[in-house]
mmCIF file of C-alpha atoms in Angstrom:
data_model
loop_
_atom_site.group_PDB
_atom_site.id
_atom_site.type_symbol
_atom_site.label_atom_id
_atom_site.label_comp_id
_atom_site.label_asym_id
_atom_site.label_seq_id
_atom_site.Cartn_x
_atom_site.Cartn_y
_atom_site.Cartn_z
ATOM 1 C CA UNK A 318 -12.592 12.790 14.003
ATOM 2 C CA UNK A 319 -10.636 13.898 11.817
ATOM 3 C CA UNK A 320 -11.230 10.284 9.278
ATOM 4 C CA UNK A 321 -14.986 10.895 9.753
ATOM 5 C CA UNK A 322 -13.883 14.855 8.487
ATOM 6 C CA UNK A 323 -12.209 13.045 6.030
ATOM 7 C CA UNK A 324 -15.128 10.407 4.699
ATOM 8 C CA UNK A 325 -17.436 13.767 4.779
ATOM 9 C CA UNK A 326 -15.712 16.039 2.823
ATOM 10 C CA UNK A 327 -14.569 12.934 -0.271
ATOM 11 C CA UNK A 328 -18.403 12.811 0.210
ATOM 12 C CA UNK A 329 -19.053 16.466 -0.593
ATOM 13 C CA UNK A 330 -17.114 16.166 -3.093
ATOM 14 C CA UNK A 331 -19.194 14.311 -5.254
ATOM 15 C CA UNK A 332 -21.877 17.553 -6.056
ATOM 16 C CA UNK A 333 -18.997 19.190 -6.372
ATOM 17 C CA UNK A 334 -17.351 17.866 -9.862
ATOM 18 C CA UNK A 335 -18.881 20.592 -12.318
ATOM 19 C CA UNK A 336 -16.804 23.127 -10.760
ATOM 20 C CA UNK A 337 -13.768 21.524 -12.710
ATOM 21 C CA UNK A 338 -15.399 21.844 -16.351
ATOM 22 C CA UNK A 339 -17.173 25.779 -15.040
ATOM 23 C CA UNK A 340 -14.292 27.401 -13.053
ATOM 24 C CA UNK A 341 -10.767 27.538 -13.130
ATOM 25 C CA UNK A 342 -9.782 23.512 -13.905
ATOM 26 C CA UNK A 343 -11.322 22.507 -17.138
ATOM 27 C CA UNK A 344 -11.885 19.242 -19.523
ATOM 28 C CA UNK A 345 -9.743 19.059 -22.312
ATOM 29 C CA UNK A 346 -11.855 19.218 -25.269
ATOM 30 C CA UNK A 347 -11.494 15.830 -27.912
ATOM 31 C CA UNK A 348 -12.425 15.504 -31.633
ATOM 32 C CA UNK A 349 -11.486 12.610 -32.105
ATOM 33 C CA UNK A 350 -10.533 9.058 -29.824
ATOM 34 C CA UNK A 351 -7.393 9.468 -28.678
ATOM 35 C CA UNK A 352 -4.907 9.447 -25.660
ATOM 36 C CA UNK A 353 -5.331 12.569 -23.644
ATOM 37 C CA UNK A 354 -1.729 14.530 -23.154
ATOM 38 C CA UNK A 355 -3.040 15.248 -19.591
ATOM 39 C CA UNK A 356 -5.848 13.638 -17.448
ATOM 40 C CA UNK A 357 -7.529 15.623 -13.740
ATOM 41 C CA UNK A 358 -7.393 14.406 -9.950
ATOM 42 C CA UNK A 359 -10.291 15.206 -8.161
ATOM 43 C CA UNK A 360 -9.116 14.205 -5.432
ATOM 44 C CA UNK A 361 -10.212 13.549 -1.994
ATOM 45 C CA UNK A 362 -12.907 16.583 -2.576
ATOM 46 C CA UNK A 363 -12.699 19.839 -4.519
ATOM 47 C CA UNK A 364 -14.064 22.633 -2.212
ATOM 48 C CA UNK A 365 -11.404 25.276 -2.199
ATOM 49 C CA UNK A 366 -11.888 25.504 1.672
ATOM 50 C CA UNK A 367 -11.000 22.107 2.274
ATOM 51 C CA UNK A 368 -7.151 21.595 0.335
ATOM 52 C CA UNK A 369 -5.206 23.900 2.915
ATOM 53 C CA UNK A 370 -6.459 21.496 6.220
ATOM 54 C CA UNK A 371 -5.984 18.073 3.755
ATOM 55 C CA UNK A 372 -2.676 19.513 2.951
ATOM 56 C CA UNK A 373 -1.682 20.275 6.932
ATOM 57 C CA UNK A 374 -2.813 17.294 7.993
ATOM 58 C CA UNK A 375 -1.977 14.908 4.772
ATOM 59 C CA UNK A 376 2.073 16.594 5.188
ATOM 60 C CA UNK A 377 1.215 15.457 8.564
ATOM 61 C CA UNK A 378 1.191 12.114 8.040
ATOM 62 C CA UNK A 379 3.250 11.640 5.030
ATOM 63 C CA UNK A 380 6.514 12.968 8.019
ATOM 64 C CA UNK A 381 5.041 10.431 10.547
ATOM 65 C CA UNK A 382 5.051 7.329 8.300
ATOM 66 C CA UNK A 383 8.819 8.830 6.257
ATOM 67 C CA UNK A 384 10.304 8.874 10.168
ATOM 68 C CA UNK A 385 8.709 6.322 11.445
ATOM 69 C CA UNK A 386 9.742 4.532 8.546
ATOM 70 C CA UNK A 387 13.326 5.643 8.694
ATOM 71 C CA UNK A 388 13.582 5.208 12.782
ATOM 72 C CA UNK A 389 12.670 1.528 12.151
ATOM 73 C CA UNK A 390 14.897 1.018 9.561
ATOM 74 C CA UNK A 391 17.714 3.108 11.427
ATOM 75 C CA UNK A 392 17.108 0.480 14.455
ATOM 76 C CA UNK A 393 17.418 -3.030 12.589
ATOM 77 C CA UNK A 394 20.589 -1.565 11.183
ATOM 78 C CA UNK A 395 21.661 -0.240 14.479
ATOM 79 C CA UNK A 396 21.951 -2.907 16.348
ATOM 80 C CA UNK A 397 22.986 -7.116 16.435
ATOM 81 C CA UNK A 398 20.524 -8.774 18.294
ATOM 82 C CA UNK A 399 18.080 -7.066 15.415
ATOM 83 C CA UNK A 400 20.468 -8.876 12.710
ATOM 84 C CA UNK A 401 17.823 -11.570 11.430
ATOM 85 C CA UNK A 402 15.894 -13.145 9.135
ATOM 86 C CA UNK A 403 12.967 -11.321 10.208
ATOM 87 C CA UNK A 404 14.041 -8.536 11.428
ATOM 88 C CA UNK A 405 16.217 -8.557 8.048
ATOM 89 C CA UNK A 406 12.163 -8.865 6.701
ATOM 90 C CA UNK A 407 10.720 -5.999 8.496
ATOM 91 C CA UNK A 408 13.821 -3.310 7.512
ATOM 92 C CA UNK A 409 12.631 -3.408 3.986
ATOM 93 C CA UNK A 410 8.856 -3.778 4.549
ATOM 94 C CA UNK A 411 9.684 -0.274 6.086
ATOM 95 C CA UNK A 412 11.715 0.791 3.302
ATOM 96 C CA UNK A 413 8.511 0.160 0.386
ATOM 97 C CA UNK A 414 6.488 1.775 2.412
ATOM 98 C CA UNK A 415 8.874 4.545 2.211
ATOM 99 C CA UNK A 416 8.242 3.596 -1.413
ATOM 100 C CA UNK A 417 4.831 3.749 -1.384
ATOM 101 C CA UNK A 418 3.507 6.704 -0.050
ATOM 102 C CA UNK A 419 6.537 8.673 -1.609
ATOM 103 C CA UNK A 420 4.117 7.718 -5.639
ATOM 104 C CA UNK A 421 1.275 9.523 -3.495
ATOM 105 C CA UNK A 422 1.206 11.752 -1.284
ATOM 106 C CA UNK A 423 3.932 14.332 -2.800
ATOM 107 C CA UNK A 424 1.853 14.427 -5.572
ATOM 108 C CA UNK A 425 -1.655 14.637 -3.312
ATOM 109 C CA UNK A 426 0.335 17.724 -1.977
ATOM 110 C CA UNK A 427 1.070 19.718 -4.610
ATOM 111 C CA UNK A 428 -2.372 19.035 -6.548
ATOM 112 C CA UNK A 429 -4.049 20.476 -2.517
ATOM 113 C CA UNK A 430 -1.930 23.293 -3.885
ATOM 114 C CA UNK A 431 -1.964 24.030 -6.766
ATOM 115 C CA UNK A 432 -5.324 25.654 -8.805
ATOM 116 C CA UNK A 433 -5.575 23.046 -12.416
ATOM 117 C CA UNK A 434 -4.784 19.527 -10.588
ATOM 118 C CA UNK A 435 -3.027 18.026 -13.720
ATOM 119 C CA UNK A 436 -0.717 15.021 -14.436
ATOM 120 C CA UNK A 437 0.891 14.112 -18.342
ATOM 121 C CA UNK A 438 -1.004 11.526 -19.231
ATOM 122 C CA UNK A 439 2.809 9.654 -19.065
ATOM 123 C CA UNK A 440 3.155 10.760 -15.195
ATOM 124 C CA UNK A 441 -0.515 8.975 -15.180
ATOM 125 C CA UNK A 442 0.915 5.533 -16.412
ATOM 126 C CA UNK A 443 3.964 6.359 -13.707
ATOM 127 C CA UNK A 444 2.350 6.965 -11.554
ATOM 128 C CA UNK A 445 -0.234 3.880 -11.982
ATOM 129 C CA UNK A 446 3.191 1.172 -12.264
ATOM 130 C CA UNK A 447 5.009 2.637 -9.250
ATOM 131 C CA UNK A 448 2.100 2.087 -6.482
ATOM 132 C CA UNK A 449 0.496 -0.967 -8.496
ATOM 133 C CA UNK A 450 4.484 -2.724 -7.985
ATOM 134 C CA UNK A 451 5.184 -1.099 -4.204
ATOM 135 C CA UNK A 452 1.481 -2.134 -3.022
ATOM 136 C CA UNK A 453 2.346 -6.491 -4.800
ATOM 137 C CA UNK A 454 5.460 -6.074 -3.130
ATOM 138 C CA UNK A 455 4.104 -5.389 -0.174
ATOM 139 C CA UNK A 456 2.003 -8.043 -0.167
ATOM 140 C CA UNK A 457 4.690 -10.654 -1.192
ATOM 141 C CA UNK A 458 6.791 -9.015 2.025
ATOM 142 C CA UNK A 459 3.900 -9.888 4.832
ATOM 143 C CA UNK A 460 3.487 -13.249 2.551
ATOM 144 C CA UNK A 461 7.389 -13.682 3.841
ATOM 145 C CA UNK A 462 7.314 -13.269 7.129
ATOM 146 C CA UNK A 463 4.537 -15.277 7.848
ATOM 147 C CA UNK A 464 6.471 -18.314 6.165
ATOM 148 C CA UNK A 465 9.577 -16.662 9.164
ATOM 149 C CA UNK A 466 6.896 -16.930 11.777
ATOM 150 C CA UNK A 467 5.802 -19.976 10.966
ATOM 151 C CA UNK A 468 8.877 -21.457 10.304
ATOM 152 C CA UNK A 469 10.519 -19.811 13.371
ATOM 153 C CA UNK A 470 7.649 -20.905 16.323
ATOM 154 C CA UNK A 471 7.371 -24.891 14.451
ATOM 155 C CA UNK A 472 10.837 -25.210 14.134
ATOM 156 C CA UNK A 473 13.256 -23.033 16.600
ATOM 157 C CA UNK A 474 16.055 -25.662 16.776
ATOM 158 C CA UNK A 475 16.720 -25.003 12.768
ATOM 159 C CA UNK A 476 15.172 -21.321 12.572
ATOM 160 C CA UNK A 477 18.329 -19.763 11.600
ATOM 161 C CA UNK A 478 19.596 -23.047 9.124
ATOM 162 C CA UNK A 479 16.142 -22.591 6.788
ATOM 163 C CA UNK A 480 15.901 -19.433 6.618
ATOM 164 C CA UNK A 481 19.121 -18.295 5.544
ATOM 165 C CA UNK A 482 20.591 -14.946 4.369
ATOM 166 C CA UNK A 483 20.257 -16.769 1.125
ATOM 167 C CA UNK A 484 16.907 -17.750 1.553
ATOM 168 C CA UNK A 485 16.772 -14.167 2.328
ATOM 169 C CA UNK A 486 17.749 -13.085 -0.348
ATOM 170 C CA UNK A 487 15.104 -15.225 -2.646
ATOM 171 C CA UNK A 488 12.699 -14.482 -0.612
ATOM 172 C CA UNK A 489 13.208 -10.753 -1.457
ATOM 173 C CA UNK A 490 13.920 -11.243 -5.225
ATOM 174 C CA UNK A 491 10.062 -13.100 -5.386
ATOM 175 C CA UNK A 492 8.715 -10.655 -3.735
ATOM 176 C CA UNK A 493 10.852 -8.204 -6.137
ATOM 177 C CA UNK A 494 10.133 -9.744 -9.660
ATOM 178 C CA UNK A 495 6.574 -10.941 -10.139
ATOM 179 C CA UNK A 496 4.829 -7.127 -8.861
ATOM 180 C CA UNK A 497 7.211 -5.460 -10.585
ATOM 181 C CA UNK A 498 6.313 -7.768 -14.225
ATOM 182 C CA UNK A 499 2.537 -7.767 -13.271
ATOM 183 C CA UNK A 500 2.873 -3.921 -12.943
ATOM 184 C CA UNK A 501 4.083 -4.073 -16.146
ATOM 185 C CA UNK A 502 1.605 -6.053 -18.331
ATOM 186 C CA UNK A 503 -1.122 -3.691 -16.813
ATOM 187 C CA UNK A 504 0.218 -0.139 -16.879
ATOM 188 C CA UNK A 505 0.939 -1.449 -21.251
ATOM 189 C CA UNK A 506 -2.972 -3.220 -21.206
ATOM 190 C CA UNK A 507 -3.966 0.546 -19.934
ATOM 191 C CA UNK A 508 -1.520 1.874 -22.509
ATOM 192 C CA UNK A 509 -3.472 0.463 -25.345
ATOM 193 C CA UNK A 510 -7.129 1.523 -24.615
ATOM 194 C CA UNK A 511 -8.146 4.628 -26.086
ATOM 195 C CA UNK A 512 -10.306 7.595 -23.720
ATOM 196 C CA UNK A 513 -12.754 10.356 -24.790
ATOM 197 C CA UNK A 514 -15.400 13.024 -23.260
ATOM 198 C CA UNK A 515 -13.318 13.066 -20.560
ATOM 199 C CA UNK A 516 -10.146 12.764 -18.751
ATOM 200 C CA UNK A 517 -11.552 13.996 -15.034
ATOM 201 C CA UNK A 518 -10.219 11.237 -12.504
ATOM 202 C CA UNK A 519 -12.674 10.529 -9.882
ATOM 203 C CA UNK A 520 -8.986 10.046 -7.240
ATOM 204 C CA UNK A 521 -6.430 11.064 -6.128
ATOM 205 C CA UNK A 522 -4.367 8.564 -7.862
ATOM 206 C CA UNK A 523 -3.787 7.503 -11.048
ATOM 207 C CA UNK A 524 -5.692 4.040 -10.361
ATOM 208 C CA UNK A 525 -6.457 1.195 -12.824
ATOM 209 C CA UNK A 526 -9.718 1.283 -11.826
ATOM 210 C CA UNK A 527 -10.840 4.876 -11.960
ATOM 211 C CA UNK A 528 -9.071 4.575 -15.497
ATOM 212 C CA UNK A 529 -11.022 2.072 -17.091
ATOM 213 C CA UNK A 530 -13.905 4.068 -16.345
ATOM 214 C CA UNK A 531 -13.115 6.702 -18.584
ATOM 215 C CA UNK A 532 -11.760 4.616 -21.582
ATOM 216 C CA UNK A 533 -14.181 4.958 -24.223
ATOM 217 C CA UNK A 534 -12.538 1.271 -26.063
ATOM 218 C CA UNK A 535 -13.444 -2.286 -24.921
ATOM 219 C CA UNK A 536 -11.906 -3.040 -21.530
ATOM 220 C CA UNK A 537 -12.338 -6.729 -21.514
ATOM 221 C CA UNK A 538 -9.668 -7.732 -21.760
ATOM 222 C CA UNK A 539 -8.253 -5.751 -18.695
ATOM 223 C CA UNK A 540 -11.743 -6.964 -16.665
ATOM 224 C CA UNK A 541 -10.591 -10.226 -17.441
ATOM 225 C CA UNK A 542 -6.605 -9.835 -16.398
ATOM 226 C CA UNK A 543 -7.500 -7.965 -12.886
ATOM 227 C CA UNK A 544 -9.793 -11.105 -12.630
ATOM 228 C CA UNK A 545 -7.880 -13.957 -13.532
ATOM 229 C CA UNK A 546 -3.756 -12.580 -12.862
ATOM 230 C CA UNK A 547 -4.495 -9.827 -10.642
ATOM 231 C CA UNK A 548 -6.399 -12.887 -8.525
ATOM 232 C CA UNK A 549 -3.918 -15.284 -8.502
ATOM 233 C CA UNK A 550 -1.207 -12.887 -8.265
ATOM 234 C CA UNK A 551 -2.897 -10.934 -4.847
ATOM 235 C CA UNK A 552 -3.975 -14.644 -3.558
ATOM 236 C CA UNK A 553 -0.748 -16.181 -3.932
ATOM 237 C CA UNK A 554 1.213 -14.136 -0.767
ATOM 238 C CA UNK A 555 -2.309 -14.187 0.543
ATOM 239 C CA UNK A 556 -2.532 -18.548 1.033
ATOM 240 C CA UNK A 557 1.074 -18.205 2.305
ATOM 241 C CA UNK A 558 -0.158 -16.115 4.822
ATOM 242 C CA UNK A 559 -3.105 -18.447 5.662
ATOM 243 C CA UNK A 560 -0.870 -21.255 5.258
ATOM 244 C CA UNK A 561 2.038 -20.563 7.210
ATOM 245 C CA UNK A 562 -0.505 -19.527 10.284
ATOM 246 C CA UNK A 563 -3.419 -22.356 10.347
ATOM 247 C CA UNK A 564 0.059 -24.261 10.756
ATOM 248 C CA UNK A 565 1.013 -21.832 13.768
ATOM 249 C CA UNK A 566 -2.133 -22.737 14.714
ATOM 250 C CA UNK A 567 -1.562 -26.629 14.905
ATOM 251 C CA UNK A 568 1.619 -26.004 16.484
ATOM 252 C CA UNK A 569 0.968 -23.535 19.697
ATOM 253 C CA UNK A 570 -2.060 -25.982 20.304
ATOM 254 C CA UNK A 571 0.406 -28.410 21.029
ATOM 255 C CA UNK A 572 2.225 -26.182 23.913
ATOM 256 C CA UNK A 573 1.074 -27.778 27.195
ATOM 257 C CA UNK A 574 1.604 -23.896 28.661
ATOM 258 C CA UNK A 575 -0.831 -21.085 29.099
ATOM 259 C CA UNK A 576 2.870 -18.979 29.158
ATOM 260 C CA UNK A 577 4.268 -20.892 25.652
ATOM 261 C CA UNK A 578 0.607 -19.901 23.494
ATOM 262 C CA UNK A 579 0.775 -16.643 24.851
ATOM 263 C CA UNK A 580 4.647 -15.660 23.936
ATOM 264 C CA UNK A 581 4.168 -18.050 20.484
ATOM 265 C CA UNK A 582 0.998 -16.026 19.491
ATOM 266 C CA UNK A 583 2.509 -12.336 21.009
ATOM 267 C CA UNK A 584 5.222 -12.706 17.942
ATOM 268 C CA UNK A 585 2.609 -12.583 15.348
ATOM 269 C CA UNK A 586 0.167 -10.062 16.782
ATOM 270 C CA UNK A 587 1.684 -6.815 15.093
ATOM 271 C CA UNK A 588 1.665 -9.722 11.151
ATOM 272 C CA UNK A 589 -2.207 -10.016 11.932
ATOM 273 C CA UNK A 590 -2.049 -6.613 12.450
ATOM 274 C CA UNK A 591 -0.883 -4.802 9.388
ATOM 275 C CA UNK A 592 -2.352 -8.584 7.617
ATOM 276 C CA UNK A 593 -6.340 -7.098 8.090
ATOM 277 C CA UNK A 594 -5.611 -3.922 7.694
ATOM 278 C CA UNK A 595 -4.284 -4.238 4.403
ATOM 279 C CA UNK A 596 -6.081 -7.139 2.236
ATOM 280 C CA UNK A 597 -9.469 -6.611 4.473
ATOM 281 C CA UNK A 598 -9.435 -3.136 2.503
ATOM 282 C CA UNK A 599 -7.487 -3.789 -0.641
ATOM 283 C CA UNK A 600 -9.895 -7.066 -1.234
ATOM 284 C CA UNK A 601 -12.387 -3.794 -1.070
ATOM 285 C CA UNK A 602 -10.901 -2.310 -3.589
ATOM 286 C CA UNK A 603 -9.887 -4.684 -6.470
ATOM 287 C CA UNK A 604 -12.623 -7.050 -5.895
ATOM 288 C CA UNK A 605 -16.166 -5.580 -7.001
ATOM 289 C CA UNK A 606 -17.416 -4.890 -10.680
ATOM 290 C CA UNK A 607 -15.935 -2.597 -12.244
ATOM 291 C CA UNK A 608 -19.234 -0.492 -12.006
ATOM 292 C CA UNK A 609 -19.211 -0.480 -8.831
ATOM 293 C CA UNK A 610 -16.772 1.694 -7.927
ATOM 294 C CA UNK A 611 -17.789 4.566 -6.055
ATOM 295 C CA UNK A 612 -16.122 7.339 -3.418
ATOM 296 C CA UNK A 613 -16.246 4.432 -0.400
ATOM 297 C CA UNK A 614 -13.145 3.202 -1.991
ATOM 298 C CA UNK A 615 -10.964 5.893 -1.760
ATOM 299 C CA UNK A 616 -11.764 5.302 1.613
ATOM 300 C CA UNK A 617 -10.618 2.529 1.208
ATOM 301 C CA UNK A 618 -7.858 3.282 -0.700
ATOM 302 C CA UNK A 619 -6.163 5.809 1.395
ATOM 303 C CA UNK A 620 -6.578 3.258 4.662
ATOM 304 C CA UNK A 621 -4.102 0.590 1.852
ATOM 305 C CA UNK A 622 -1.945 3.238 1.252
ATOM 306 C CA UNK A 623 -1.822 5.755 3.355
ATOM 307 C CA UNK A 624 -2.856 4.880 7.123
ATOM 308 C CA UNK A 625 -1.279 0.906 7.345
ATOM 309 C CA UNK A 626 2.372 2.203 6.361
ATOM 310 C CA UNK A 627 1.939 4.827 9.078
ATOM 311 C CA UNK A 628 0.524 2.564 11.269
ATOM 312 C CA UNK A 629 3.881 -0.105 10.729
ATOM 313 C CA UNK A 630 6.365 0.787 12.858
ATOM 314 C CA UNK A 631 3.451 2.010 15.879
ATOM 315 C CA UNK A 632 2.485 -1.766 15.619
ATOM 316 C CA UNK A 633 5.700 -3.537 14.863
ATOM 317 C CA UNK A 634 7.649 -1.389 17.320
ATOM 318 C CA UNK A 635 4.872 -1.489 21.186
ATOM 319 C CA UNK A 636 4.416 -4.514 20.644
ATOM 320 C CA UNK A 637 7.739 -6.426 20.291
ATOM 321 C CA UNK A 638 10.195 -6.430 23.600
ATOM 322 C CA UNK A 639 13.460 -5.977 20.559
ATOM 323 C CA UNK A 640 12.353 -3.132 18.331
ATOM 324 C CA UNK A 641 11.236 -0.775 21.716
ATOM 325 C CA UNK A 642 15.557 -2.312 22.828
ATOM 326 C CA UNK A 643 16.407 -1.209 20.065
ATOM 327 C CA UNK A 644 14.688 2.181 19.330
ATOM 328 C CA UNK A 645 16.203 3.285 23.262
ATOM 329 C CA UNK A 646 19.465 1.952 21.751
ATOM 330 C CA UNK A 647 19.564 3.999 18.983
ATOM 331 C CA UNK A 648 18.162 6.695 21.199
ATOM 332 C CA UNK A 649 21.021 6.811 23.271
ATOM 333 C CA UNK A 650 23.461 7.187 20.423
ATOM 334 C CA UNK A 651 21.498 10.091 18.942
ATOM 335 C CA UNK A 652 21.915 11.461 22.233
ATOM 336 C CA UNK A 653 25.469 11.055 22.795
ATOM 337 C CA UNK A 654 26.638 12.271 18.968
#
């Protein structure tokens, strides 16, 4: 229900964008081609009556996300039975999800209660850098978790040896280094662009495509890099996921008992759900022509930036027996304090 309301708010807000040039929020004057001192984030809705309900909704979502992911991290690190590569990677994913939502939601909350809706130029590029970084780290961690599931199902007797602590750390280093360098490249390219006529971003955050649409200099290089380097960086973990699950499928089909097959698939169900949500929405946003970027992309962005991090703790906990036991043990410890 509320999701439908948000969609309607976004759609209606596009009809009311002149409010920002005629009302309390004004675009900057432009004397020549330059870089603006600030941008204006139109946000999800420009209607004044929507601001407080949206503030309450996203504050609730943020608190649920923070609490859910913190509980997962604490449960994993307080239960010795969860000290395995799978849950180690899950705890890192929960930490990254915390950072990912913190990059966007607090600024949104401030914007809902503010009349100016502005974000300084430097802060916009900083938000873009960390938004891209944590989003891509999420993607690489999902790839690492797929590899972990493949090893666990295909080589269960050598699982601990293959997925050693050293190899887990190596996967983490790769999962962080590539996204950080990838994000730096895109932000550096955008910092070279010139802007004119408008500094109004038709989005609730500083993302690549909405900012590129404001530039009056050529964005050809940026678009080529997105379609080449960006595509390769995104497809690398996705290819790992596809390869891992194809190998898992082949292995599971060789298991003679139905119970064995069900047990093997049940360990992958949560991960596949998150992968589908994340990659489905992110592909819709980024792998289309720049001029096709519309309001509907904001809804897709909400899914992978806010909805997925909020749902991850529930998806991994409610469908996982070990996590349920770990959470119960954590609750018992809290009650005994």
